């Protein structure tokens, strides 16, 4: 079920929400933006899987939150009263949702965290486990907002008022629950009168930069200029860019990062023109089980996204061979710093991440 909403500022919408009373995961359909603002109610595993695969909900953190609400709703619908049957069915649904997209680690991160809630509470009645799952999913969403804000604060220390900032794809509010990751320093700077000039790469083939980033920044009053992907060298050579901020889908233990296809080109160009290149990543995106970028699975997407999808008629000969990887890996030596909610991580990244996770564990222990 879906409904097209009234005309209000895009920033007033929630990217992902839970409507528990109606057993629905409510998402803002990002494939319709910017021309139409449509909220979609998802109920079944198939609907949730499709929405993630088709990028109706997209961006690593938003995918994680959608999966958390999604698995809660699917768990709520499991009729079994005994733990073993409930848990078996939970894991089946979890694996299905997890198969929707391979690169963003936030998907499996959120689903594993939800599974842990079942395991930790296995002695409780199934109805009580369902309640704990709901609380956990809400906590994941609330955490996302806090984490993005903290990334914004740390990112803001890396730039000055009036700076030019370039970003690629959409790591904005639409990719998270608020602020975004790469856009968080921009939004906090906007609130504090920094007057940044932002360049948004259009981001072929699915145009997340044009349709989403340019749209949400403009709606927020940020000075944003849309450029085609092949123009980033020109704006950097002109001296218009003081820093690049991008998001990411997975950070390997050695600091290599996977983000939207084209990101590594931007990083290479930034190195050529001495522009600092920052990757903004919640700690949930750092995957210490993936040693290097070469170990990250890169999602391959269908050919029609390149040849036809946003055009009135095909823009390539029928049957042409197409290579359409959705992400690429930026080698850690091209990255100036990785901005997390705990601060800016610098090379050597293995060492920085080790200390980061020690600090995180000790702060979490103190809260218990
Ligand atoms: O294919 P998408 O649109 O989901 O790709 C999104 C990106 O590459 C984002 O930069 C990344 O997920 C970070 S979002 C905060």
mmCIF file of C-alpha atoms and ligand atoms in Angstrom:
data_model
loop_
_atom_site.group_PDB
_atom_site.id
_atom_site.type_symbol
_atom_site.label_atom_id
_atom_site.label_comp_id
_atom_site.label_asym_id
_atom_site.label_seq_id
_atom_site.Cartn_x
_atom_site.Cartn_y
_atom_site.Cartn_z
ATOM 1 C CA UNK A 1 0.000 0.000 0.000
ATOM 2 C CA UNK A 2 1.307 3.469 -0.694
ATOM 3 C CA UNK A 3 0.214 7.063 -0.627
ATOM 4 C CA UNK A 4 1.528 10.210 -2.235
ATOM 5 C CA UNK A 5 1.837 12.851 0.432
ATOM 6 C CA UNK A 6 1.184 16.561 0.683
ATOM 7 C CA UNK A 7 3.735 19.040 -0.497
ATOM 8 C CA UNK A 8 5.998 19.696 2.510
ATOM 9 C CA UNK A 9 9.758 20.076 2.809
ATOM 10 C CA UNK A 10 11.499 16.758 2.151
ATOM 11 C CA UNK A 11 13.504 17.172 5.373
ATOM 12 C CA UNK A 12 10.283 16.884 7.380
ATOM 13 C CA UNK A 13 9.757 13.259 6.291
ATOM 14 C CA UNK A 14 11.117 10.202 8.049
ATOM 15 C CA UNK A 15 13.186 7.987 5.751
ATOM 16 C CA UNK A 16 12.183 4.857 7.695
ATOM 17 C CA UNK A 17 9.479 4.490 10.348
ATOM 18 C CA UNK A 18 7.575 1.800 12.198
ATOM 19 C CA UNK A 19 3.771 1.763 12.231
ATOM 20 C CA UNK A 20 3.388 -0.995 14.794
ATOM 21 C CA UNK A 21 -0.376 -0.696 15.085
ATOM 22 C CA UNK A 22 -0.769 -1.483 11.379
ATOM 23 C CA UNK A 23 2.158 -3.951 11.264
ATOM 24 C CA UNK A 24 3.874 -1.798 8.674
ATOM 25 C CA UNK A 25 7.364 -0.631 7.876
ATOM 26 C CA UNK A 26 6.861 2.819 6.366
ATOM 27 C CA UNK A 27 9.481 4.098 3.947
ATOM 28 C CA UNK A 28 9.855 7.165 1.817
ATOM 29 C CA UNK A 29 10.175 5.736 -1.714
ATOM 30 C CA UNK A 30 13.510 7.165 -2.861
ATOM 31 C CA UNK A 31 13.100 5.949 -6.446
ATOM 32 C CA UNK A 32 10.310 8.530 -6.897
ATOM 33 C CA UNK A 33 12.309 11.523 -5.668
ATOM 34 C CA UNK A 34 12.569 14.370 -6.426
ATOM 35 C CA UNK A 35 9.453 14.522 -8.605
ATOM 36 C CA UNK A 36 7.085 12.865 -6.187
ATOM 37 C CA UNK A 37 7.066 12.209 -2.457
ATOM 38 C CA UNK A 38 5.511 8.861 -1.743
ATOM 39 C CA UNK A 39 5.318 6.933 1.519
ATOM 40 C CA UNK A 40 5.032 3.164 1.131
ATOM 41 C CA UNK A 41 3.762 0.713 3.753
ATOM 42 C CA UNK A 42 5.536 -2.633 3.681
ATOM 43 C CA UNK A 43 4.139 -5.711 5.397
ATOM 44 C CA UNK A 44 5.556 -8.912 3.935
ATOM 45 C CA UNK A 45 9.104 -10.265 3.720
ATOM 46 C CA UNK A 46 8.895 -10.074 -0.067
ATOM 47 C CA UNK A 47 7.816 -6.396 0.019
ATOM 48 C CA UNK A 48 10.652 -5.497 2.381
ATOM 49 C CA UNK A 49 13.235 -7.445 0.343
ATOM 50 C CA UNK A 50 12.056 -5.791 -2.880
ATOM 51 C CA UNK A 51 12.141 -2.295 -1.344
ATOM 52 C CA UNK A 52 15.781 -2.818 -0.300
ATOM 53 C CA UNK A 53 16.836 -4.454 -3.578
ATOM 54 C CA UNK A 54 15.085 -1.844 -5.736
ATOM 55 C CA UNK A 55 16.622 1.001 -3.679
ATOM 56 C CA UNK A 56 13.271 2.354 -2.512
ATOM 57 C CA UNK A 57 15.056 2.441 0.821
ATOM 58 C CA UNK A 58 18.807 2.783 0.390
ATOM 59 C CA UNK A 59 21.969 4.085 1.984
ATOM 60 C CA UNK A 60 23.782 1.795 4.406
ATOM 61 C CA UNK A 61 22.367 3.100 7.733
ATOM 62 C CA UNK A 62 18.783 3.403 6.405
ATOM 63 C CA UNK A 63 18.969 -0.170 5.069
ATOM 64 C CA UNK A 64 20.060 -1.303 8.557
ATOM 65 C CA UNK A 65 17.162 0.467 10.275
ATOM 66 C CA UNK A 66 14.655 -0.824 7.690
ATOM 67 C CA UNK A 67 15.948 -4.374 8.203
ATOM 68 C CA UNK A 68 15.650 -4.030 11.997
ATOM 69 C CA UNK A 69 12.014 -2.860 11.812
ATOM 70 C CA UNK A 70 11.363 -5.397 9.065
ATOM 71 C CA UNK A 71 12.619 -8.396 11.005
ATOM 72 C CA UNK A 72 10.736 -7.224 14.099
ATOM 73 C CA UNK A 73 7.476 -7.136 12.128
ATOM 74 C CA UNK A 74 8.155 -10.537 10.577
ATOM 75 C CA UNK A 75 9.000 -11.961 14.023
ATOM 76 C CA UNK A 76 5.806 -10.471 15.404
ATOM 77 C CA UNK A 77 3.884 -12.454 12.807
ATOM 78 C CA UNK A 78 5.436 -15.815 13.783
ATOM 79 C CA UNK A 79 2.741 -17.860 15.482
ATOM 80 C CA UNK A 80 4.935 -20.414 17.296
ATOM 81 C CA UNK A 81 4.879 -20.194 21.082
ATOM 82 C CA UNK A 82 7.957 -22.347 21.744
ATOM 83 C CA UNK A 83 11.371 -20.732 21.441
ATOM 84 C CA UNK A 84 13.018 -23.279 19.128
ATOM 85 C CA UNK A 85 10.311 -23.091 16.449
ATOM 86 C CA UNK A 86 10.143 -19.302 16.776
ATOM 87 C CA UNK A 87 13.931 -18.960 16.501
ATOM 88 C CA UNK A 88 14.151 -21.271 13.466
ATOM 89 C CA UNK A 89 11.560 -19.220 11.616
ATOM 90 C CA UNK A 90 13.213 -15.955 12.753
ATOM 91 C CA UNK A 91 16.562 -17.104 11.277
ATOM 92 C CA UNK A 92 14.911 -18.124 8.012
ATOM 93 C CA UNK A 93 13.342 -14.674 7.606
ATOM 94 C CA UNK A 94 16.565 -13.004 8.688
ATOM 95 C CA UNK A 95 18.634 -14.826 6.056
ATOM 96 C CA UNK A 96 16.105 -13.881 3.406
ATOM 97 C CA UNK A 97 16.259 -10.149 4.224
ATOM 98 C CA UNK A 98 20.042 -10.363 4.469
ATOM 99 C CA UNK A 99 20.213 -11.568 0.860
ATOM 100 C CA UNK A 100 18.712 -8.355 -0.537
ATOM 101 C CA UNK A 101 22.021 -6.497 -0.995
ATOM 102 C CA UNK A 102 25.553 -7.735 -0.278
ATOM 103 C CA UNK A 103 27.836 -4.711 0.113
ATOM 104 C CA UNK A 104 26.447 -2.562 2.949
ATOM 105 C CA UNK A 105 27.473 -4.303 6.154
ATOM 106 C CA UNK A 106 24.794 -2.386 8.079
ATOM 107 C CA UNK A 107 22.214 -4.846 6.743
ATOM 108 C CA UNK A 108 23.801 -7.908 8.365
ATOM 109 C CA UNK A 109 24.981 -5.824 11.326
ATOM 110 C CA UNK A 110 21.402 -4.805 12.197
ATOM 111 C CA UNK A 111 19.988 -8.281 11.557
ATOM 112 C CA UNK A 112 22.686 -9.954 13.678
ATOM 113 C CA UNK A 113 21.999 -7.515 16.476
ATOM 114 C CA UNK A 114 18.314 -8.405 16.311
ATOM 115 C CA UNK A 115 19.128 -12.123 16.327
ATOM 116 C CA UNK A 116 21.258 -11.597 19.429
ATOM 117 C CA UNK A 117 18.169 -10.192 21.174
ATOM 118 C CA UNK A 118 16.407 -13.536 20.594
ATOM 119 C CA UNK A 119 19.414 -15.526 21.817
ATOM 120 C CA UNK A 120 19.931 -13.364 24.929
ATOM 121 C CA UNK A 121 16.262 -13.664 25.889
ATOM 122 C CA UNK A 122 15.590 -17.280 24.927
ATOM 123 C CA UNK A 123 14.272 -18.125 28.390
ATOM 124 C CA UNK A 124 11.526 -15.525 28.156
ATOM 125 C CA UNK A 125 8.101 -16.212 26.639
ATOM 126 C CA UNK A 126 8.020 -15.611 22.873
ATOM 127 C CA UNK A 127 5.627 -12.653 23.352
ATOM 128 C CA UNK A 128 8.228 -10.988 25.590
ATOM 129 C CA UNK A 129 11.012 -11.657 23.054
ATOM 130 C CA UNK A 130 8.907 -9.879 20.434
ATOM 131 C CA UNK A 131 8.617 -6.854 22.721
ATOM 132 C CA UNK A 132 12.425 -6.826 23.213
ATOM 133 C CA UNK A 133 12.883 -6.992 19.429
ATOM 134 C CA UNK A 134 10.698 -3.931 19.010
ATOM 135 C CA UNK A 135 12.712 -2.020 21.605
ATOM 136 C CA UNK A 136 15.966 -3.072 19.936
ATOM 137 C CA UNK A 137 14.819 -1.902 16.498
ATOM 138 C CA UNK A 138 13.732 1.469 17.895
ATOM 139 C CA UNK A 139 17.118 1.745 19.663
ATOM 140 C CA UNK A 140 18.949 1.106 16.365
ATOM 141 C CA UNK A 141 17.049 3.990 14.765
ATOM 142 C CA UNK A 142 17.642 6.350 17.692
ATOM 143 C CA UNK A 143 21.321 5.433 17.742
ATOM 144 C CA UNK A 144 21.605 6.230 14.045
ATOM 145 C CA UNK A 145 20.457 9.794 14.696
ATOM 146 C CA UNK A 146 22.903 10.274 17.603
ATOM 147 C CA UNK A 147 25.771 8.703 15.656
ATOM 148 C CA UNK A 148 25.197 10.847 12.556
ATOM 149 C CA UNK A 149 25.130 13.998 14.683
ATOM 150 C CA UNK A 150 28.412 13.027 16.343
ATOM 151 C CA UNK A 151 29.976 12.347 12.931
ATOM 152 C CA UNK A 152 28.820 15.824 11.941
ATOM 153 C CA UNK A 153 30.515 17.412 14.971
ATOM 154 C CA UNK A 154 33.811 15.634 14.276
ATOM 155 C CA UNK A 155 33.600 16.341 10.553
ATOM 156 C CA UNK A 156 33.001 20.020 11.188
ATOM 157 C CA UNK A 157 36.399 20.325 12.892
ATOM 158 C CA UNK A 158 38.016 19.472 9.528
ATOM 159 C CA UNK A 159 36.648 22.434 7.567
ATOM 160 C CA UNK A 160 36.206 26.198 7.947
ATOM 161 C CA UNK A 161 33.435 28.663 7.158
ATOM 162 C CA UNK A 162 33.109 29.390 3.444
ATOM 163 C CA UNK A 163 34.817 26.143 2.366
ATOM 164 C CA UNK A 164 33.910 24.255 -0.777
ATOM 165 C CA UNK A 165 32.928 20.631 -0.141
ATOM 166 C CA UNK A 166 32.431 17.911 -2.723
ATOM 167 C CA UNK A 167 30.329 14.821 -2.105
ATOM 168 C CA UNK A 168 29.442 11.736 -4.146
ATOM 169 C CA UNK A 169 26.217 9.706 -4.166
ATOM 170 C CA UNK A 170 23.792 10.336 -1.303
ATOM 171 C CA UNK A 171 25.084 9.862 2.205
ATOM 172 C CA UNK A 172 22.509 12.366 3.388
ATOM 173 C CA UNK A 173 19.469 12.427 5.611
ATOM 174 C CA UNK A 174 17.693 10.237 3.047
ATOM 175 C CA UNK A 175 20.334 7.523 3.549
ATOM 176 C CA UNK A 176 19.974 7.635 7.342
ATOM 177 C CA UNK A 177 17.363 8.712 9.889
ATOM 178 C CA UNK A 178 18.649 12.293 10.274
ATOM 179 C CA UNK A 179 21.649 14.444 9.266
ATOM 180 C CA UNK A 180 23.255 11.779 7.032
ATOM 181 C CA UNK A 181 26.906 10.872 7.429
ATOM 182 C CA UNK A 182 28.812 12.798 4.743
ATOM 183 C CA UNK A 183 26.224 15.583 4.911
ATOM 184 C CA UNK A 184 26.177 15.798 8.713
ATOM 185 C CA UNK A 185 29.067 18.322 8.880
ATOM 186 C CA UNK A 186 27.316 20.295 6.126
ATOM 187 C CA UNK A 187 23.995 20.419 8.000
ATOM 188 C CA UNK A 188 25.599 21.312 11.328
ATOM 189 C CA UNK A 189 27.685 23.962 9.537
ATOM 190 C CA UNK A 190 24.532 25.307 7.918
ATOM 191 C CA UNK A 191 22.887 25.697 11.354
ATOM 192 C CA UNK A 192 25.997 27.590 12.538
ATOM 193 C CA UNK A 193 26.357 29.947 9.586
ATOM 194 C CA UNK A 194 29.376 28.299 7.907
ATOM 195 C CA UNK A 195 28.073 29.062 4.390
ATOM 196 C CA UNK A 196 29.659 26.067 2.717
ATOM 197 C CA UNK A 197 29.567 25.756 -1.071
ATOM 198 C CA UNK A 198 28.760 22.152 -1.868
ATOM 199 C CA UNK A 199 29.364 20.290 -5.135
ATOM 200 C CA UNK A 200 27.169 17.212 -5.560
ATOM 201 C CA UNK A 201 28.273 14.604 -8.117
ATOM 202 C CA UNK A 202 25.217 13.404 -10.016
ATOM 203 C CA UNK A 203 26.345 9.764 -9.477
ATOM 204 C CA UNK A 204 25.670 7.637 -12.532
ATOM 205 C CA UNK A 205 23.912 5.365 -13.176
ATOM 206 C CA UNK A 206 21.178 5.809 -10.547
ATOM 207 C CA UNK A 207 21.672 9.529 -9.944
ATOM 208 C CA UNK A 208 21.538 9.481 -6.142
ATOM 209 C CA UNK A 209 23.594 12.688 -6.139
ATOM 210 C CA UNK A 210 21.254 14.559 -8.473
ATOM 211 C CA UNK A 211 17.924 13.151 -7.329
ATOM 212 C CA UNK A 212 18.643 12.961 -3.597
ATOM 213 C CA UNK A 213 21.699 14.908 -2.403
ATOM 214 C CA UNK A 214 21.128 18.019 -4.507
ATOM 215 C CA UNK A 215 17.447 17.830 -3.573
ATOM 216 C CA UNK A 216 17.841 17.556 0.185
ATOM 217 C CA UNK A 217 20.662 20.114 0.408
ATOM 218 C CA UNK A 218 18.729 22.622 -1.683
ATOM 219 C CA UNK A 219 15.611 22.035 0.422
ATOM 220 C CA UNK A 220 17.726 22.831 3.494
ATOM 221 C CA UNK A 221 18.982 26.106 2.068
ATOM 222 C CA UNK A 222 22.555 24.870 1.461
ATOM 223 C CA UNK A 223 24.440 26.437 -1.475
ATOM 224 C CA UNK A 224 24.666 23.322 -3.679
ATOM 225 C CA UNK A 225 25.890 22.986 -7.270
ATOM 226 C CA UNK A 226 25.147 19.810 -9.204
ATOM 227 C CA UNK A 227 27.964 18.481 -11.394
ATOM 228 C CA UNK A 228 28.291 15.445 -13.635
ATOM 229 C CA UNK A 229 30.654 12.777 -12.315
ATOM 230 C CA UNK A 230 33.255 13.625 -14.920
ATOM 231 C CA UNK A 231 33.522 17.234 -13.681
ATOM 232 C CA UNK A 232 35.072 16.624 -10.271
ATOM 233 C CA UNK A 233 38.614 17.088 -11.617
ATOM 234 C CA UNK A 234 37.617 20.451 -13.071
ATOM 235 C CA UNK A 235 36.155 21.839 -9.851
ATOM 236 C CA UNK A 236 39.147 20.588 -7.852
ATOM 237 C CA UNK A 237 41.653 21.937 -10.390
ATOM 238 C CA UNK A 238 39.851 25.292 -10.187
ATOM 239 C CA UNK A 239 40.563 25.332 -6.450
ATOM 240 C CA UNK A 240 36.876 25.314 -5.543
ATOM 241 C CA UNK A 241 36.991 22.281 -3.247
ATOM 242 C CA UNK A 242 38.629 22.325 0.205
ATOM 243 C CA UNK A 243 37.499 18.877 1.294
ATOM 244 C CA UNK A 244 35.658 15.820 0.030
ATOM 245 C CA UNK A 245 33.190 14.056 2.340
ATOM 246 C CA UNK A 246 31.685 10.740 1.246
ATOM 247 C CA UNK A 247 29.784 7.977 2.998
ATOM 248 C CA UNK A 248 30.531 4.285 2.834
ATOM 249 C CA UNK A 249 28.946 0.860 2.848
ATOM 250 C CA UNK A 250 31.737 -1.150 4.413
ATOM 251 C CA UNK A 251 35.111 -0.326 5.903
ATOM 252 C CA UNK A 252 37.634 -3.178 5.864
ATOM 253 C CA UNK A 253 40.000 -3.705 8.801
ATOM 254 C CA UNK A 254 42.893 -2.118 6.888
ATOM 255 C CA UNK A 255 40.897 1.076 6.161
ATOM 256 C CA UNK A 256 39.942 0.306 2.553
ATOM 257 C CA UNK A 257 36.345 1.430 2.053
ATOM 258 C CA UNK A 258 33.554 0.439 -0.328
ATOM 259 C CA UNK A 259 31.201 3.186 -1.413
ATOM 260 C CA UNK A 260 29.093 4.070 -4.448
ATOM 261 C CA UNK A 261 30.750 3.418 -7.786
ATOM 262 C CA UNK A 262 32.884 6.394 -8.749
ATOM 263 C CA UNK A 263 34.050 7.188 -5.224
ATOM 264 C CA UNK A 264 37.553 5.858 -5.867
ATOM 265 C CA UNK A 265 37.826 8.095 -8.933
ATOM 266 C CA UNK A 266 37.013 11.111 -6.743
ATOM 267 C CA UNK A 267 39.596 9.978 -4.176
ATOM 268 C CA UNK A 268 42.254 9.609 -6.862
ATOM 269 C CA UNK A 269 41.528 13.041 -8.288
ATOM 270 C CA UNK A 270 41.489 14.570 -4.780
ATOM 271 C CA UNK A 271 44.963 13.136 -4.129
ATOM 272 C CA UNK A 272 46.196 14.680 -7.411
ATOM 273 C CA UNK A 273 44.960 18.130 -6.354
ATOM 274 C CA UNK A 274 45.882 17.836 -2.641
ATOM 275 C CA UNK A 275 42.270 17.996 -1.484
ATOM 276 C CA UNK A 276 41.689 16.064 1.789
ATOM 277 C CA UNK A 277 39.398 13.091 1.234
ATOM 278 C CA UNK A 278 37.281 12.040 4.231
ATOM 279 C CA UNK A 279 35.082 8.975 4.536
ATOM 280 C CA UNK A 280 32.250 9.336 7.061
ATOM 281 C CA UNK A 281 31.363 6.028 8.679
ATOM 282 C CA UNK A 282 29.439 4.984 11.767
ATOM 283 C CA UNK A 283 31.308 2.251 13.655
ATOM 284 C CA UNK A 284 28.502 -0.104 12.514
ATOM 285 C CA UNK A 285 29.993 0.189 9.002
ATOM 286 C CA UNK A 286 33.469 -0.912 10.097
ATOM 287 C CA UNK A 287 33.798 -4.635 9.480
ATOM 288 C CA UNK A 288 36.815 -6.046 11.279
ATOM 289 C CA UNK A 289 35.991 -9.482 9.795
ATOM 290 C CA UNK A 290 36.812 -8.189 6.317
ATOM 291 C CA UNK A 291 40.597 -7.819 6.141
ATOM 292 C CA UNK A 292 40.931 -5.636 3.009
ATOM 293 C CA UNK A 293 38.889 -4.053 0.241
ATOM 294 C CA UNK A 294 39.612 -7.061 -1.968
ATOM 295 C CA UNK A 295 37.479 -9.151 0.418
ATOM 296 C CA UNK A 296 34.383 -6.931 0.066
ATOM 297 C CA UNK A 297 31.607 -8.353 -2.116
ATOM 298 C CA UNK A 298 30.680 -5.755 -4.716
ATOM 299 C CA UNK A 299 27.062 -5.849 -5.794
ATOM 300 C CA UNK A 300 26.521 -6.179 -9.544
ATOM 301 C CA UNK A 301 23.296 -4.629 -10.806
ATOM 302 C CA UNK A 302 21.247 -5.085 -13.972
ATOM 303 C CA UNK A 303 22.272 -3.620 -17.331
ATOM 304 C CA UNK A 304 19.085 -1.627 -17.855
ATOM 305 C CA UNK A 305 20.089 0.740 -15.028
ATOM 306 C CA UNK A 306 22.898 1.936 -17.291
ATOM 307 C CA UNK A 307 21.207 1.800 -20.686
ATOM 308 C CA UNK A 308 17.546 2.733 -20.117
ATOM 309 C CA UNK A 309 16.419 3.360 -16.603
ATOM 310 C CA UNK A 310 16.167 7.150 -16.334
ATOM 311 C CA UNK A 311 15.756 7.842 -20.024
ATOM 312 C CA UNK A 312 12.659 8.264 -22.188
ATOM 313 C CA UNK A 313 14.213 5.889 -24.710
ATOM 314 C CA UNK A 314 17.281 3.611 -24.599
ATOM 315 C CA UNK A 315 20.602 5.452 -24.677
ATOM 316 C CA UNK A 316 22.685 2.466 -25.779
ATOM 317 C CA UNK A 317 22.386 -0.115 -28.537
ATOM 318 C CA UNK A 318 20.104 -3.049 -27.700
ATOM 319 C CA UNK A 319 22.039 -6.041 -26.383
ATOM 320 C CA UNK A 320 25.294 -4.150 -25.705
ATOM 321 C CA UNK A 321 27.472 -5.696 -22.997
ATOM 322 C CA UNK A 322 27.230 -3.700 -19.763
ATOM 323 C CA UNK A 323 29.373 -3.765 -16.607
ATOM 324 C CA UNK A 324 27.417 -2.284 -13.696
ATOM 325 C CA UNK A 325 29.102 -2.664 -10.303
ATOM 326 C CA UNK A 326 27.182 -0.630 -7.715
ATOM 327 C CA UNK A 327 30.234 0.120 -5.541
ATOM 328 C CA UNK A 328 33.982 0.457 -5.747
ATOM 329 C CA UNK A 329 36.805 0.211 -3.264
ATOM 330 C CA UNK A 330 38.858 3.233 -2.276
ATOM 331 C CA UNK A 331 42.300 2.158 -1.122
ATOM 332 C CA UNK A 332 43.171 3.347 2.363
ATOM 333 C CA UNK A 333 46.215 5.295 1.170
ATOM 334 C CA UNK A 334 43.882 7.682 -0.691
ATOM 335 C CA UNK A 335 41.881 8.411 2.470
ATOM 336 C CA UNK A 336 42.904 11.343 4.681
ATOM 337 C CA UNK A 337 40.693 10.244 7.569
ATOM 338 C CA UNK A 338 37.661 8.161 8.468
ATOM 339 C CA UNK A 339 35.169 10.207 10.480
ATOM 340 C CA UNK A 340 33.292 8.099 13.037
ATOM 341 C CA UNK A 341 31.041 8.998 15.954
ATOM 342 C CA UNK A 342 34.124 8.605 18.188
ATOM 343 C CA UNK A 343 36.358 10.950 16.223
ATOM 344 C CA UNK A 344 38.519 11.025 13.118
ATOM 345 C CA UNK A 345 40.495 7.815 12.541
ATOM 346 C CA UNK A 346 43.860 8.137 10.799
ATOM 347 C CA UNK A 347 46.303 5.635 9.310
ATOM 348 C CA UNK A 348 47.450 3.102 10.342
ATOM 349 C CA UNK A 349 43.775 2.161 10.410
ATOM 350 C CA UNK A 350 44.083 -1.326 11.986
ATOM 351 C CA UNK A 351 45.617 0.309 15.033
ATOM 352 C CA UNK A 352 43.116 3.202 15.132
ATOM 353 C CA UNK A 353 40.169 0.791 14.825
ATOM 354 C CA UNK A 354 41.549 -1.487 17.550
ATOM 355 C CA UNK A 355 41.673 1.454 19.976
ATOM 356 C CA UNK A 356 38.272 2.675 18.782
ATOM 357 C CA UNK A 357 36.564 -0.652 19.490
ATOM 358 C CA UNK A 358 38.314 -0.949 22.872
ATOM 359 C CA UNK A 359 36.979 2.477 23.806
ATOM 360 C CA UNK A 360 33.494 1.621 22.532
ATOM 361 C CA UNK A 361 33.430 -1.645 24.514
ATOM 362 C CA UNK A 362 34.587 0.071 27.690
ATOM 363 C CA UNK A 363 31.939 2.828 27.338
ATOM 364 C CA UNK A 364 29.241 0.215 26.716
ATOM 365 C CA UNK A 365 30.364 -1.774 29.763
ATOM 366 C CA UNK A 366 30.127 1.333 31.932
ATOM 367 C CA UNK A 367 26.493 1.800 30.838
ATOM 368 C CA UNK A 368 25.539 -1.751 31.962
HETATM 369 O O1 LIG B 1 23.267 1.983 -3.777
HETATM 370 P P1 LIG B 1 23.028 2.961 -2.664
HETATM 371 O O2 LIG B 1 22.285 4.168 -3.098
HETATM 372 O O3 LIG B 1 22.431 2.301 -1.453
HETATM 373 O O4 LIG B 1 24.508 3.421 -2.266
HETATM 374 C C1 LIG B 1 24.642 4.285 -1.173
HETATM 375 C C2 LIG B 1 26.023 4.736 -0.904
HETATM 376 O O5 LIG B 1 26.963 4.342 -1.555
HETATM 377 C C3 LIG B 1 26.198 5.631 0.286
HETATM 378 O O6 LIG B 1 27.255 6.503 0.096
HETATM 379 C C4 LIG B 1 26.472 4.769 1.545
HETATM 380 O O7 LIG B 1 25.507 3.773 1.684
HETATM 381 C C5 LIG B 1 26.534 5.591 2.787
HETATM 382 S S1 LIG B 1 24.968 6.240 3.251
HETATM 383 C C6 LIG B 1 25.200 7.127 4.676
#
